[in-house]
Short mmCIF file of C-alpha atoms in Angstrom, two decimals:
data_model
loop_
_atom_site.label_atom_id
_atom_site.label_comp_id
_atom_site.label_asym_id
_atom_site.label_seq_id
_atom_site.Cartn_x
_atom_site.Cartn_y
_atom_site.Cartn_z
CA MET T 1 -9.20 23.21 -42.69
CA GLY T 2 -11.52 26.16 -43.26
CA GLU T 3 -14.50 26.43 -45.58
CA ASP T 4 -12.18 27.53 -48.42
CA ASP T 5 -9.48 24.88 -48.06
CA GLY T 6 -8.29 24.98 -51.67
CA HIS T 7 -9.30 21.38 -52.52
CA PRO T 8 -10.03 21.30 -56.29
CA GLY T 9 -13.13 19.16 -55.91
CA ASN T 10 -14.85 21.19 -53.23
CA ALA T 11 -16.24 23.98 -55.41
CA ASP T 12 -17.92 21.63 -57.90
CA ARG T 13 -19.29 19.42 -55.15
CA ASP T 14 -20.72 22.37 -53.20
CA THR T 15 -22.25 23.84 -56.38
CA ARG T 16 -24.03 20.58 -57.16
CA ARG T 17 -25.18 20.21 -53.57
CA ASN T 18 -26.54 23.75 -53.33
CA SER T 19 -28.07 23.97 -56.81
CA ARG T 20 -30.47 21.07 -56.64
CA GLU T 21 -32.33 18.96 -54.12
CA ASP T 22 -33.10 15.32 -54.65
CA GLU T 23 -36.61 14.51 -53.54
CA ILE T 24 -38.06 11.01 -53.63
CA ALA T 25 -41.76 10.94 -54.46
CA GLY T 26 -43.69 7.84 -55.55
CA GLY T 27 -40.46 5.98 -56.28
CA ASN T 28 -39.26 8.63 -58.73
CA ILE T 29 -36.45 11.08 -58.04
CA MET T 30 -37.49 14.64 -58.87
CA ARG T 31 -34.89 17.39 -59.09
CA ARG T 32 -35.84 20.97 -58.41
CA HIS T 33 -33.56 23.97 -58.32
CA ILE T 34 -33.22 25.84 -55.03
CA ALA T 35 -31.36 29.04 -54.35
CA ILE T 36 -29.10 28.97 -51.32
CA LYS T 37 -26.64 31.74 -50.67
CA PRO T 38 -23.07 30.58 -50.02
CA GLY T 39 -22.41 30.09 -46.33
CA ILE T 40 -26.11 29.98 -45.36
CA ARG T 41 -27.42 26.87 -43.61
CA LEU T 42 -31.10 26.09 -43.42
CA ILE T 43 -31.99 24.78 -39.95
CA PRO T 44 -35.40 23.10 -39.56
CA PRO T 45 -37.55 24.67 -36.79
CA ARG T 46 -37.39 21.50 -34.68
CA ALA T 47 -33.60 21.38 -34.94
CA GLU T 48 -33.42 25.07 -34.02
CA GLN T 49 -35.51 24.46 -30.90
CA THR T 50 -33.32 21.49 -29.97
CA ARG T 51 -30.21 23.62 -30.36
CA ARG T 52 -31.64 26.33 -28.09
CA LEU T 53 -32.64 23.79 -25.45
CA PHE T 54 -29.15 22.32 -25.54
CA MET T 55 -27.67 25.80 -25.12
CA LYS T 56 -29.84 26.41 -22.07
CA GLN T 57 -28.91 23.05 -20.55
CA VAL T 58 -25.20 23.80 -20.95
CA LEU T 59 -25.57 27.16 -19.22
CA GLN T 60 -27.72 25.61 -16.49
CA ARG T 61 -25.01 23.09 -15.70
CA MET T 62 -22.35 25.79 -15.80
CA ALA T 63 -24.36 27.95 -13.39
CA GLU T 64 -24.83 24.96 -11.09
CA TYR T 65 -21.11 24.21 -11.22
CA ASN T 66 -20.31 27.87 -10.57
CA GLY T 67 -22.34 27.85 -7.36
CA LYS T 68 -21.17 24.49 -6.04
CA SER T 69 -17.48 24.99 -6.77
CA ALA T 70 -17.60 28.51 -5.30
CA ASP T 71 -19.24 27.20 -2.12
CA ALA T 72 -16.53 24.56 -1.77
CA LEU T 73 -13.73 27.08 -2.31
CA LEU T 74 -15.25 29.66 0.04
CA ALA T 75 -15.49 27.02 2.77
CA ILE T 76 -11.75 26.37 2.40
CA ILE T 77 -10.93 30.09 2.37
CA GLU T 78 -12.90 30.65 5.57
CA LYS T 79 -10.62 28.16 7.36
CA ALA T 80 -7.39 29.57 5.92
CA PRO T 81 -5.12 31.74 8.09
CA ALA T 82 -6.29 35.36 8.18
CA ASP T 83 -2.84 36.71 7.31
CA LEU T 84 -2.76 34.60 4.13
CA ARG T 85 -6.21 35.76 3.06
CA THR T 86 -5.29 39.44 3.32
CA LYS T 87 -1.70 39.17 2.09
CA ASP T 88 -0.80 40.83 -1.22
CA VAL T 89 0.32 37.81 -3.25
CA GLY T 90 0.48 39.57 -6.61
CA LEU T 91 -3.03 38.83 -7.87
CA PHE T 92 -4.80 41.50 -9.91
CA TYR T 93 -6.92 42.25 -6.84
CA LYS T 94 -3.85 41.65 -4.67
CA SER T 95 -5.14 39.14 -2.09
CA ILE T 96 -7.53 36.23 -1.72
CA ASP T 97 -10.01 38.41 0.17
CA GLY T 98 -9.61 41.17 -2.41
CA THR T 99 -10.41 38.72 -5.21
CA VAL T 100 -13.51 37.37 -3.43
CA GLU T 101 -14.65 40.96 -2.85
CA HIS T 102 -14.25 41.73 -6.55
CA MET T 103 -16.13 38.58 -7.59
CA ALA T 104 -19.06 39.45 -5.32
CA TRP T 105 -19.22 43.01 -6.64
CA ALA T 106 -18.91 41.94 -10.29
CA PHE T 107 -21.69 39.35 -9.99
CA ALA T 108 -23.94 41.96 -8.36
CA LEU T 109 -23.15 44.35 -11.22
CA TRP T 110 -24.09 41.80 -13.86
CA LEU T 111 -27.27 40.74 -12.09
CA LYS T 112 -28.34 44.38 -12.09
CA ARG T 113 -27.61 44.53 -15.81
CA PHE T 114 -29.62 41.37 -16.45
CA SER T 115 -32.55 42.82 -14.50
CA GLY T 116 -32.57 45.74 -16.93
CA PHE T 117 -32.93 43.53 -20.00
CA GLY T 118 -36.52 42.52 -19.26
CA SER T 119 -39.05 41.51 -16.64
CA TYR T 120 -37.73 38.46 -14.79
CA PRO T 121 -39.51 37.36 -11.56
CA CYS T 122 -36.32 36.14 -9.88
CA LEU T 123 -34.64 39.50 -10.54
CA ALA T 124 -37.53 41.63 -9.30
CA ALA T 125 -36.49 44.40 -6.92
CA GLY T 126 -35.39 42.90 -3.65
CA GLY T 127 -32.23 41.98 -1.81
CA MET T 128 -29.06 43.16 -3.50
CA LEU T 129 -30.92 44.33 -6.61
CA SER T 130 -32.84 46.97 -4.67
CA ARG T 131 -29.66 48.70 -3.51
CA PRO T 132 -27.28 51.00 -5.42
CA LEU T 133 -24.12 49.26 -6.58
CA GLU T 134 -21.97 51.90 -4.88
CA GLU T 135 -23.63 51.09 -1.55
CA ILE T 136 -22.99 47.38 -2.05
CA GLY T 137 -19.34 48.02 -2.88
CA ALA T 138 -18.83 50.20 0.19
CA GLU T 139 -20.46 47.62 2.47
CA ILE T 140 -18.31 44.68 1.40
CA LYS T 141 -15.03 46.62 1.13
CA SER T 142 -12.48 44.99 3.42
CA ASP T 143 -15.24 42.90 5.03
CA SER T 144 -14.65 39.29 4.01
CA VAL T 145 -17.74 37.99 5.84
CA LYS T 146 -20.11 40.30 3.95
CA ALA T 147 -18.28 39.78 0.65
CA THR T 148 -18.54 36.00 1.02
CA ALA T 149 -22.25 36.20 1.87
CA LEU T 150 -22.91 38.45 -1.12
CA LEU T 151 -21.05 36.14 -3.50
CA ARG T 152 -23.06 33.15 -2.32
CA GLU T 153 -26.30 35.11 -2.76
CA ALA T 154 -25.27 36.27 -6.23
CA ASN T 155 -24.27 32.78 -7.35
CA ALA T 156 -27.63 31.36 -6.26
CA LEU T 157 -29.47 34.17 -8.03
CA ILE T 158 -27.69 33.77 -11.35
CA GLU T 159 -28.38 30.03 -11.27
CA GLN T 160 -32.07 30.75 -10.69
CA PHE T 161 -32.02 33.33 -13.50
CA VAL T 162 -30.57 30.84 -16.01
CA ASN T 163 -33.09 28.19 -14.95
CA GLU T 164 -36.07 30.53 -15.37
CA LEU T 165 -34.95 32.29 -18.57
CA PRO T 166 -37.07 31.19 -21.59
CA VAL T 167 -35.04 29.53 -24.34
CA VAL T 168 -35.91 32.27 -26.86
CA GLU T 169 -34.23 34.84 -24.61
CA PHE T 170 -30.77 33.31 -24.87
CA GLU T 171 -30.21 34.67 -28.39
CA ARG T 172 -31.62 38.13 -27.74
CA ARG T 173 -29.34 41.07 -28.43
CA VAL T 174 -29.03 43.17 -25.29
CA SER T 175 -27.25 46.46 -24.62
CA TYR T 176 -25.75 48.02 -21.51
CA ARG T 177 -23.20 50.61 -20.48
CA GLY T 178 -19.69 49.44 -19.71
CA ASN T 179 -17.62 50.79 -16.86
CA ASP T 180 -16.28 53.47 -19.21
CA GLY T 181 -19.81 54.65 -20.03
CA LYS T 182 -19.84 53.30 -23.58
CA VAL T 183 -22.92 51.42 -24.78
CA LEU T 184 -22.11 47.78 -25.56
CA GLU T 185 -24.27 45.23 -27.36
CA ARG T 186 -24.04 41.50 -26.77
CA THR T 187 -26.05 38.31 -27.21
CA MET T 188 -27.70 37.28 -23.93
CA TRP T 189 -26.06 33.86 -23.72
CA HIS T 190 -22.65 35.39 -24.42
CA ALA T 191 -23.14 37.74 -21.45
CA ILE T 192 -24.20 34.88 -19.16
CA PHE T 193 -21.28 32.73 -20.29
CA HIS T 194 -18.91 35.65 -19.67
CA VAL T 195 -20.08 36.01 -16.06
CA LEU T 196 -19.79 32.30 -15.29
CA ASN T 197 -16.37 32.06 -16.95
CA HIS T 198 -15.27 35.12 -14.98
CA GLY T 199 -15.97 33.22 -11.77
CA THR T 200 -13.95 30.22 -12.97
CA HIS T 201 -10.99 32.47 -13.78
CA HIS T 202 -10.81 34.04 -10.32
CA ARG T 203 -11.38 30.76 -8.50
CA GLY T 204 -8.39 29.42 -10.42
CA GLU T 205 -6.26 32.31 -9.17
CA ILE T 206 -7.25 31.64 -5.57
CA SER T 207 -6.70 27.90 -5.99
CA ALA T 208 -3.12 28.52 -7.13
CA VAL T 209 -2.41 30.64 -4.03
CA LEU T 210 -3.81 27.91 -1.80
CA ASP T 211 -1.66 25.31 -3.61
CA GLN T 212 1.46 27.41 -3.07
CA ASN T 213 0.71 27.52 0.63
CA GLY T 214 0.03 23.82 1.04
CA ILE T 215 -3.73 24.16 1.54
CA ALA T 216 -5.61 21.29 -0.12
CA ASN T 217 -8.28 22.32 -2.60
CA ASP T 218 -9.84 20.81 -5.69
CA CYS T 219 -12.63 23.08 -6.85
CA SER T 220 -12.01 23.29 -10.59
CA GLY T 221 -13.24 19.91 -11.82
CA PHE T 222 -16.60 20.31 -13.55
CA SER T 223 -17.34 16.57 -13.33
CA LEU T 224 -16.77 16.59 -9.56
CA TYR T 225 -19.85 18.74 -9.05
CA ILE T 226 -22.07 17.89 -12.02
CA HIS T 227 -23.09 14.25 -12.53
#
């Protein structure tokens, strides 16, 4: 049920709870009126810090899982028949190789965006981040070896980024231009979660193709890679 669930006793109970605070002092209960706007929760500083640390730990484990599960899947893909990897099997990016190519390019795109949100040592100019995105895309196009290498590099870099990012940064509002040129604004941790979830989505697509062709794979289980 939602916050307004229609229960007749809820309104009175919430009014009493929000209109006074019981405070025990010297064995006596003192009541003092406090003003709390409906829907507003007061979170103690220590609890807020704990919440942020938990958020970071979740994203750290997700980034670790992203890298390990991708490595496992890429190792299977590398051994798969070449004609299967390049075959148009109806995926959004047509083939297995086309999907890996897209994943590598998309991760590079997002790492470049992250590097523009602040000064982060691990995202300092160097490697893929020092090159124009168009150049990266042209280099990996129809080259599965280079696309695979780029994806592995990008996965390692985003894991390092999440590990090094200060906890206060996760709730920053950041802005960037979408592919259509429009300026978008997001919360940092939402953007990171989006990228990691994006990888899970495409690995699932590839896994289904491998299943359909009798190639053993089991790269989706979070608990298999994170203990």
